[in-house]
Short mmCIF file of C-alpha atoms and ligand atoms in Angstrom, two decimals:
data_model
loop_
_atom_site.label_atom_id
_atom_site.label_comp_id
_atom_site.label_asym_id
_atom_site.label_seq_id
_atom_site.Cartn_x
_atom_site.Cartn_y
_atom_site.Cartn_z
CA UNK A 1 -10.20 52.46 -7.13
CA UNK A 2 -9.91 49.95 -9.52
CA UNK A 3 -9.07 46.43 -8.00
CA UNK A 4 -6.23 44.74 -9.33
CA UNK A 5 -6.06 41.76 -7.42
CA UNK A 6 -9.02 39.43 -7.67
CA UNK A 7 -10.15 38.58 -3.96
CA UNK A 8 -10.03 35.08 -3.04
CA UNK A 9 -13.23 33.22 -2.74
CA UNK A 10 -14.32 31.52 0.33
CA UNK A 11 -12.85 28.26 -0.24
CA UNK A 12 -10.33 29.24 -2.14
CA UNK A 13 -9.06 30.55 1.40
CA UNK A 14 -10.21 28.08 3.35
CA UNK A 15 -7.69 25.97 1.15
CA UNK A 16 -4.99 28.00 2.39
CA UNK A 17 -5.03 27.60 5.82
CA UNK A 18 -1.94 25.48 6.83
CA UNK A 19 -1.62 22.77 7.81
CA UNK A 20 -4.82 21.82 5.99
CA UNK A 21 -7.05 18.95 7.30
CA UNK A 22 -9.36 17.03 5.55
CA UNK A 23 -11.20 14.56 6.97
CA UNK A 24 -14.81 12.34 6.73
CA UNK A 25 -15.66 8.28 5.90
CA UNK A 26 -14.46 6.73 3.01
CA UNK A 27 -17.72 6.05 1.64
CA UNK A 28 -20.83 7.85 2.69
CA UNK A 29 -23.19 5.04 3.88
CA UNK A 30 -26.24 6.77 5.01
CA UNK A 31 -27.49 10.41 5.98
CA UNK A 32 -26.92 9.72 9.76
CA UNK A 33 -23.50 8.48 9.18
CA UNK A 34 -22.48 11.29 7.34
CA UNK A 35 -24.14 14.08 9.57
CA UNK A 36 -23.07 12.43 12.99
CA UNK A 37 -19.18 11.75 11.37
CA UNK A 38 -19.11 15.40 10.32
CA UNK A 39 -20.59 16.57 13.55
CA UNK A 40 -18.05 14.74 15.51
CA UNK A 41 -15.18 15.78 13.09
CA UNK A 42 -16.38 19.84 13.89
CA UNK A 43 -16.36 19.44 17.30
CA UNK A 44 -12.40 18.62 17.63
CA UNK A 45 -11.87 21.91 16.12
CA UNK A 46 -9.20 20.50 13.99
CA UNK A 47 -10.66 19.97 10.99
CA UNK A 48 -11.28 22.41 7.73
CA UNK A 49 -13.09 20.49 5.32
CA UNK A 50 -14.87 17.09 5.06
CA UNK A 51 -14.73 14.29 2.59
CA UNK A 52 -16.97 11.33 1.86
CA UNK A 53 -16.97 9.37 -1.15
CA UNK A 54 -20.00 8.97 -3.11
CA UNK A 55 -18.98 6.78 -5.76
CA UNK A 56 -16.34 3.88 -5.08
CA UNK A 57 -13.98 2.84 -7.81
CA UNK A 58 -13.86 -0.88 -6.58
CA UNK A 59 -10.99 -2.81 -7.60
CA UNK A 60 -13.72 -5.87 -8.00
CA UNK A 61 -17.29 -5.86 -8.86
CA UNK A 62 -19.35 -6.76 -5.83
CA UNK A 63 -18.33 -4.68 -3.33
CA UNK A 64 -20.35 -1.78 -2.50
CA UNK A 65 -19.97 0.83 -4.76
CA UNK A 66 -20.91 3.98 -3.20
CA UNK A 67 -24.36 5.50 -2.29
CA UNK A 68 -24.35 7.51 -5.57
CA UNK A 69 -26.02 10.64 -5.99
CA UNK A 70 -28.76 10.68 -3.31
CA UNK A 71 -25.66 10.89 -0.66
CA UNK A 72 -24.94 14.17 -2.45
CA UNK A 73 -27.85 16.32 -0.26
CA UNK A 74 -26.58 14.37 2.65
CA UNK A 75 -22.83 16.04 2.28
CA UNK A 76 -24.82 18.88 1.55
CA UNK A 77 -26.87 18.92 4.43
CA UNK A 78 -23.61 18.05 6.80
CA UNK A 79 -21.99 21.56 5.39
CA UNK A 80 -25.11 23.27 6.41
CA UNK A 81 -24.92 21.62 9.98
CA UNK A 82 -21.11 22.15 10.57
CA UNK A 83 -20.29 25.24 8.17
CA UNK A 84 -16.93 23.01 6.99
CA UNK A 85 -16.59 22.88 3.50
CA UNK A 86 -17.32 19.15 1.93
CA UNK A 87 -15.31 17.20 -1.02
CA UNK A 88 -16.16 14.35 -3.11
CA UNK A 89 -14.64 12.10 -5.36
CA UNK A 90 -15.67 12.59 -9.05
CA UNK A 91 -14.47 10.11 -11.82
CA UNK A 92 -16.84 10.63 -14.90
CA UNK A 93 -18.34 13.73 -16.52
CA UNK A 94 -21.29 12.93 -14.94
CA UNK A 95 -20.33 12.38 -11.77
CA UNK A 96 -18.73 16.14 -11.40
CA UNK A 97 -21.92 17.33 -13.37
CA UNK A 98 -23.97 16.29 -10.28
CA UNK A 99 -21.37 17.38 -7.90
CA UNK A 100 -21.26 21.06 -9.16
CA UNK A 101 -25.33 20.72 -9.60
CA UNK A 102 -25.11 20.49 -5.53
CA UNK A 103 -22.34 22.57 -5.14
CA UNK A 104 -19.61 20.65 -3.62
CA UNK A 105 -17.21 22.62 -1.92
CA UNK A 106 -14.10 20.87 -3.47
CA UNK A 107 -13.80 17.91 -5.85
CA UNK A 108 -10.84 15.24 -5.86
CA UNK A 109 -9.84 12.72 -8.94
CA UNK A 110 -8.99 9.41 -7.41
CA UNK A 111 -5.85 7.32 -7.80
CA UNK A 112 -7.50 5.29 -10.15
CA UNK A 113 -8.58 7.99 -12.35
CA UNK A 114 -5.25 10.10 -12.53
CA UNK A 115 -4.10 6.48 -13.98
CA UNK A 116 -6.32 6.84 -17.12
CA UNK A 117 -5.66 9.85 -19.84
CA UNK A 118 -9.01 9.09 -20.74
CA UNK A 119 -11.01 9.34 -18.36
CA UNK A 120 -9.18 12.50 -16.43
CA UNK A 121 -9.79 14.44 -20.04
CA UNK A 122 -13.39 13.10 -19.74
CA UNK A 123 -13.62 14.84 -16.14
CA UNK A 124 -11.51 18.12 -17.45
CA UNK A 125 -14.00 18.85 -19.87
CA UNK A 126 -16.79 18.49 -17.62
CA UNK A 127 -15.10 20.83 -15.41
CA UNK A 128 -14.90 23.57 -18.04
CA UNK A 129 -16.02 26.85 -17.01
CA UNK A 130 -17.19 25.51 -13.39
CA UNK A 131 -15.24 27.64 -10.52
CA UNK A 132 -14.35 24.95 -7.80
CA UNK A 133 -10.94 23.82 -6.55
CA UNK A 134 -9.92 20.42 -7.75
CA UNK A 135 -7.55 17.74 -5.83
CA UNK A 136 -5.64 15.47 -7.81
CA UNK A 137 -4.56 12.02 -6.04
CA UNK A 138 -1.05 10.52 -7.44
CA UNK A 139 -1.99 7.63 -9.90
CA UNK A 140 -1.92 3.91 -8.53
CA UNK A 141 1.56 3.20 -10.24
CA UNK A 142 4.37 5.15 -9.40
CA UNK A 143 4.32 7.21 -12.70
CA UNK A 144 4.53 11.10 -12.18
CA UNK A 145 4.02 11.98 -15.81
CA UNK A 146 0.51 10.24 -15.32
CA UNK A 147 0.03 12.56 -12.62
CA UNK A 148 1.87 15.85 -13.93
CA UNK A 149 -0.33 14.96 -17.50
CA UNK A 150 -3.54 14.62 -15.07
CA UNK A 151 -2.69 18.63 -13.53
CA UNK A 152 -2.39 19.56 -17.07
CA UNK A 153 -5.36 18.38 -18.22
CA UNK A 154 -7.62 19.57 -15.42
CA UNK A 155 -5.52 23.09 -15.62
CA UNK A 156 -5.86 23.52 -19.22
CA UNK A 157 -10.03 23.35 -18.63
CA UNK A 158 -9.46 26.46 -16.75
CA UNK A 159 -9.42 25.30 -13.25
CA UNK A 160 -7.32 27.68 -11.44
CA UNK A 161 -7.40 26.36 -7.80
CA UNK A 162 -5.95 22.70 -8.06
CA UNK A 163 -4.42 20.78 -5.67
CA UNK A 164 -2.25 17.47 -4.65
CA UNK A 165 -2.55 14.49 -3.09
CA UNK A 166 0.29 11.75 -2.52
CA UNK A 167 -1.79 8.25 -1.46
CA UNK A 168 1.40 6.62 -2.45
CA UNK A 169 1.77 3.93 -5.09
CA UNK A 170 0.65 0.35 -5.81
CA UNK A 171 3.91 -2.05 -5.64
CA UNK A 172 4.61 -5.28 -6.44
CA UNK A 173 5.53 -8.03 -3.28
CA UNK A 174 4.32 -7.17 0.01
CA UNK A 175 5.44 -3.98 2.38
CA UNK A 176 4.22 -3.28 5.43
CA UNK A 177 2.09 -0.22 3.52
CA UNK A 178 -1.31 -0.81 1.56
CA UNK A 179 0.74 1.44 -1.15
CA UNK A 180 4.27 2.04 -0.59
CA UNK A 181 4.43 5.84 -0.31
CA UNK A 182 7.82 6.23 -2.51
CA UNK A 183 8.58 9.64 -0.75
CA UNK A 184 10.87 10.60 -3.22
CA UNK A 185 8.15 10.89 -6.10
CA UNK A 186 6.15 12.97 -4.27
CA UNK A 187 8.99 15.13 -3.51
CA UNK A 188 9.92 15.42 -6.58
CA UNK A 189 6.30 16.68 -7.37
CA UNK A 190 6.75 19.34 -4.86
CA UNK A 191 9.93 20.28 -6.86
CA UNK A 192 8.42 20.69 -10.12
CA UNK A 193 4.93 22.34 -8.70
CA UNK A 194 6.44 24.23 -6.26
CA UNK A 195 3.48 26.90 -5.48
CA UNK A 196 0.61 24.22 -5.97
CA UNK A 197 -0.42 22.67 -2.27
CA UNK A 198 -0.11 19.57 -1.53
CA UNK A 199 -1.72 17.03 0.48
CA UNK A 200 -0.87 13.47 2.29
CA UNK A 201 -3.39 11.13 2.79
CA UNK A 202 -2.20 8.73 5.16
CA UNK A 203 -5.43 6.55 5.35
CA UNK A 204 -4.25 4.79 1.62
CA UNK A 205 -1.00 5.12 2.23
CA UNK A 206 -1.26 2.79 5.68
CA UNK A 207 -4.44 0.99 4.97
CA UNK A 208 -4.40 -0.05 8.48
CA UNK A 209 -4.69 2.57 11.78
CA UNK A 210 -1.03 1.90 13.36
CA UNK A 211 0.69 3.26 10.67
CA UNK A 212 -1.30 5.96 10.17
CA UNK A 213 0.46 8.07 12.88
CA UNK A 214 3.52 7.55 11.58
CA UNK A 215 2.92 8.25 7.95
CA UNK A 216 0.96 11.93 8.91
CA UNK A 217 4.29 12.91 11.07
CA UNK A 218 6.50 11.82 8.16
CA UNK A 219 4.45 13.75 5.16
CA UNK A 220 4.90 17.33 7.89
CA UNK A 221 8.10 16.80 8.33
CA UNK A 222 7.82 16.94 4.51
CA UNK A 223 6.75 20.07 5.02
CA UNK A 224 3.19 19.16 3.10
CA UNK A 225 0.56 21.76 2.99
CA UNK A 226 -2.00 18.94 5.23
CA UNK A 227 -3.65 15.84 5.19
CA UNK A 228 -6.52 13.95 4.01
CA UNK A 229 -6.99 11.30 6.65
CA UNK A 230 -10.54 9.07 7.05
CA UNK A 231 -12.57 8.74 9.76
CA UNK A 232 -15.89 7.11 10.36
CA UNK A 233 -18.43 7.07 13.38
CA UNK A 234 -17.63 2.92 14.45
CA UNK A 235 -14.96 1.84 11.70
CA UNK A 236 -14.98 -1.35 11.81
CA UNK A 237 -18.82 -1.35 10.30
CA UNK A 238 -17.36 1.09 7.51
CA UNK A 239 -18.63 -0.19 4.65
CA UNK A 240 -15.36 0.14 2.74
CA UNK A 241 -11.88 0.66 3.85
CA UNK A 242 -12.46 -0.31 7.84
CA UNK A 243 -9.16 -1.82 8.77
CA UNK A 244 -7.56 2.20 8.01
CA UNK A 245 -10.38 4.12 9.65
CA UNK A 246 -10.94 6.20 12.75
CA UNK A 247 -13.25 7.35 14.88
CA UNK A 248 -13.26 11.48 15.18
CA UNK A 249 -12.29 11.48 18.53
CA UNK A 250 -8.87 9.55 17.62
CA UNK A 251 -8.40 10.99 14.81
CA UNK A 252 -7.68 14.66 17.12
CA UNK A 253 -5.43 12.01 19.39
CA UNK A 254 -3.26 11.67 16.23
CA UNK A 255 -3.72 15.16 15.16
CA UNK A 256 -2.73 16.01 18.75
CA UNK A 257 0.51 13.56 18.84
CA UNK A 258 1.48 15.04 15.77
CA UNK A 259 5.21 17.47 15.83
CA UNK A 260 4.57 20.12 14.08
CA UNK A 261 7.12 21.76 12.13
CA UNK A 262 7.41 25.30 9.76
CA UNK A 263 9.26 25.38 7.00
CA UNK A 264 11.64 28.62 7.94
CA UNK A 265 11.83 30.14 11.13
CA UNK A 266 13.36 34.14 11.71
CA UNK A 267 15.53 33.31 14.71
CA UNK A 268 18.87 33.96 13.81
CA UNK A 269 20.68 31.45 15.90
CA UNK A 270 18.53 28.57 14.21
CA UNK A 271 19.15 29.69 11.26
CA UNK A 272 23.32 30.19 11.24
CA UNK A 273 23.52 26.70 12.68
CA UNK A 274 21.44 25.31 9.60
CA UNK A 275 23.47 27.49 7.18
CA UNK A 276 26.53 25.91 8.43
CA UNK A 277 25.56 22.24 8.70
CA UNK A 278 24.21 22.62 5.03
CA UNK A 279 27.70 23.76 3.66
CA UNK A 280 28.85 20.52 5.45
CA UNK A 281 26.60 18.40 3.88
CA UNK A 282 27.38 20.16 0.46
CA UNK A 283 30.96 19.24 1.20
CA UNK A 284 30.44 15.92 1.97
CA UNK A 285 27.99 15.76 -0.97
CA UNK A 286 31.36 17.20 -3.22
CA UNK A 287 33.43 14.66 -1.87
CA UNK A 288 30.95 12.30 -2.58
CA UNK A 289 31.20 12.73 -5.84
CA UNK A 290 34.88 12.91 -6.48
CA UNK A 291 35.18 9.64 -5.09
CA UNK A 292 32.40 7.75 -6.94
CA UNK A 293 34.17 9.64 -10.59
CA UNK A 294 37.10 7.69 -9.36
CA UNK A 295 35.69 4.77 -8.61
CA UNK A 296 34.24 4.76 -12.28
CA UNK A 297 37.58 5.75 -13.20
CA UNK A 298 38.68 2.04 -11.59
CA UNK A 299 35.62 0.64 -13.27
CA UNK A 300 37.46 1.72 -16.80
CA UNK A 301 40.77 0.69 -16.08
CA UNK A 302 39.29 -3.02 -14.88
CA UNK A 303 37.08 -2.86 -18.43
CA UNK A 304 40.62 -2.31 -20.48
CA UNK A 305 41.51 -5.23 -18.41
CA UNK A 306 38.66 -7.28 -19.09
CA UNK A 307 38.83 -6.81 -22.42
CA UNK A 308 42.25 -7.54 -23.20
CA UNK A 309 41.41 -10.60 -21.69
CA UNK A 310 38.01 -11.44 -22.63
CA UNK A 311 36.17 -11.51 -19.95
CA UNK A 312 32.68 -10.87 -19.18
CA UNK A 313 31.60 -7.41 -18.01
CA UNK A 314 29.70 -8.67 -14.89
CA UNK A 315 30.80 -11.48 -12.18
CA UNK A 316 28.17 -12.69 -10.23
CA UNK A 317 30.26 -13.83 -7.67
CA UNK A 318 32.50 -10.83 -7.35
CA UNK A 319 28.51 -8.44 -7.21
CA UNK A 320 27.84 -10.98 -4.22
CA UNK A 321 30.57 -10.15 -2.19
CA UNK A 322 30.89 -6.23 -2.44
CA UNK A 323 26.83 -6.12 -1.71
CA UNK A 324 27.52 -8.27 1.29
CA UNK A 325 30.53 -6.30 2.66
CA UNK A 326 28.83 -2.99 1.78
CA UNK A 327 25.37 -4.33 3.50
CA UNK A 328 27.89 -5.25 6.71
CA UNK A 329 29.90 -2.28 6.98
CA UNK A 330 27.11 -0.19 5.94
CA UNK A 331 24.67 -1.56 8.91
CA UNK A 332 27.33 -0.76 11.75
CA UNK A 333 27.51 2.69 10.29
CA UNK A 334 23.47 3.15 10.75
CA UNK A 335 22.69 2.63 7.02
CA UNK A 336 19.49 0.37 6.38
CA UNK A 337 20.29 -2.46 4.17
CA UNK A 338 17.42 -1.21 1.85
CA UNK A 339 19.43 1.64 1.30
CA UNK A 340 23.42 0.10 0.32
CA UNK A 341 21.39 -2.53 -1.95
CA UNK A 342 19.40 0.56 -3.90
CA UNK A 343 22.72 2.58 -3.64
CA UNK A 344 25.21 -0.23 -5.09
CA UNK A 345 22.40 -1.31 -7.87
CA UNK A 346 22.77 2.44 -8.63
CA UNK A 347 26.60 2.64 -8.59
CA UNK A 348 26.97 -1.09 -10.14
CA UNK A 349 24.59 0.09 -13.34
CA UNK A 350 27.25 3.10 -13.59
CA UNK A 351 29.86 1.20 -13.50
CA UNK A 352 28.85 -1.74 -16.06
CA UNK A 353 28.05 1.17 -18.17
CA UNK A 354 31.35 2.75 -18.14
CA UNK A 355 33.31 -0.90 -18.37
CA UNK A 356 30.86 -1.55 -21.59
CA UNK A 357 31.75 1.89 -23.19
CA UNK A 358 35.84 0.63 -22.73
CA UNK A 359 34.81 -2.92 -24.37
CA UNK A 360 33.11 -1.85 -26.87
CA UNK A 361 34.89 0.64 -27.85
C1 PEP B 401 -10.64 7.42 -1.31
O1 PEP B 401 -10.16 8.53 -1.06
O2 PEP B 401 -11.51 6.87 -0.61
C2 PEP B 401 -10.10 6.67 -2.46
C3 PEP B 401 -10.83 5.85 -3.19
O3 PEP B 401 -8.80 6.89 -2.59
P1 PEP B 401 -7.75 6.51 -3.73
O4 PEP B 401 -8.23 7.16 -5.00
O5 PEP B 401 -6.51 7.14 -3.20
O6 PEP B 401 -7.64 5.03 -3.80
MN1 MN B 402 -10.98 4.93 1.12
#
């Protein structure tokens, strides 16, 4: 009988186990690193597939750079040693020319590649007829048509199996993250690729190892497909990247720690209660927005004012004081201060636009 549905290969379905963990150095240093960090990693038991980076897009010259292609037969000879599946980072045509020449497993495009058109075309047509799954990291700035053009790219070379993976984003002033992992962008990625996995990898996100428990339990409650999460044999000799590594033995600690969660469940009970707290929140959500339509409704009638009057749209003075009751009032009613100042810039904007259509009208 004629067989419709193409079977999956290998590690096409080792990609779909869930949750999927991904795990190895940053950098691949030498052979024994690699083959005693991959040993390690296998005997946990909780990993699927190991990384290692063979060449290092450095922000500054100097620093080491990556192995380069020798430490490809080293990955190489760690699959053969653990049976997991091995991924490298590939940034120029070259670079994935030598990586399908050895037969990596899995290839990922780097944050700092997704950032340049150029250079992810340069990698898409490299790709071109090769059969391998392909991981594309978020860009460094928080841009997701740099990332959605990078899927495109790599897609329209005929790569059928590609995957995500949020690192989070480069941001300007200090948090307490390497890069700040702007949840919301990656969600929204999830929304508009909704069948495509995708990956967390709290190692960049944290760039140290307290927060990297943290970020991993965050990205599953997320419901992400896994993680990509680095570990190395005594971290703090890793050649690159040691403040956020771990050894393989902690890394199944944090593995273990981890809650995890599905998506759905079948029991009924669970699922009523959900259905009726999510009305509530859609009626709150309604509510929600009658009231801020009247509040803009306000902002109009205090624009007509304004104008009659001539006086300036926006009064510093007057901004102050709402943001500071809303920032009080909001804090006793659990809301983080982050959140009312992002909330009232929000509602302020709407409202300055409104009073400006009234002015200038
Ligand atoms: C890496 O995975 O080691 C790496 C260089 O990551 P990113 O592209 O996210 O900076
Ligand atoms: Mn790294």
């Amino acid at each position: 009988m004629e067989q419709t549905l193409q079977a999956l290969s290998k590690i096409d379905e080792v990609l779909t186990k869930r949750p999927l963990i991904i795990s190895g150095p940053c950098s691949a240093e030498t052979e024994e690193q690699v083959i005693e960090t991959a040993t390690r990693l296998q005997k946990t038991g909780k990993v699927d597939a190991l990384r290692a980076g063979i060449w290092k897009p450095r922000t500054r010259p100097g620093s080491f750079e990556g192995v380069g292609t020798k430490g490809l037969s080293w990955v190489t000879q760690a699959r053969k040693i653990t049976g997991l599946p091995v991924a490298v980072e590939v940034a120029t045509a070259k670079q994935v020319e030598d990586a399908l020449h050895f037969d990596i497993d899995i290839l990922w495009i780097g944050a700092r590649t997704t950032v340049n058109p150029f250079s992810v075309q340069d990698v898409a047509d490299a790709l071109r007829g090769a059969n391998v799954p392909v991981l594309i990291k978020n860009p460094i700035n928080p841009d997701l048509e740099l990332w959605i053009g990078a899927v495109e790219r790599v897609a329209k070379a005929g790569i059928k199996n590609i995957g995500l993976i949020h690192r989070g984003f480069s941001s300007y002033g200090n948090t307490e993250y390497r890069n700040a992992p702007m949840w919301h962008l990656a969600i929204e990625m999830k929304r508009r690729y909704p069948d495509t996995m995708i990956l967390n990898d709290p190692s960049h996100i944290s760039g140290n190892r307290i927060l990297l428990q943290s970020v991993a339990q965050k990205a599953i409650d997320l419901d992400f497909d896994g993680i990509m999460i680095e570990s190395h044999i005594d971290p703090d000799k890793a050649w690159s990247d040691a403040k956020q590594q771990v050894t393989p033995e902690r890394l199944a600690e944090i593995l273990d720690g981890i809650k995890w969660r599905s998506e759905t469940t079948d029991q009924k009970e669970f699922v009523v209660a959900l259905e009726k707290l999510r009305e509530q929140i859609n009626h709150v959500d309604d509510e929600l927005m009658q009231l801020l339509g009247q509040r803009m409704k306000i902002a109009e009638k205090i624009g007509e004012y304004k104008k009659n009057n001539n006086i300036t749209i926006l009064q510093t003075n007057r901004w102050n004081e709402i943001l500071e009751r809303a920032a009080k009032k909001g804090e006793a009613l659990g809301l983080t201060r982050e959140f009312i100042t992002k909330y009232y810039d929000a509602v302020h904007m709407e409202s300055i636009n409104h009073q400006n259509n009234i002015m200038n009208s």
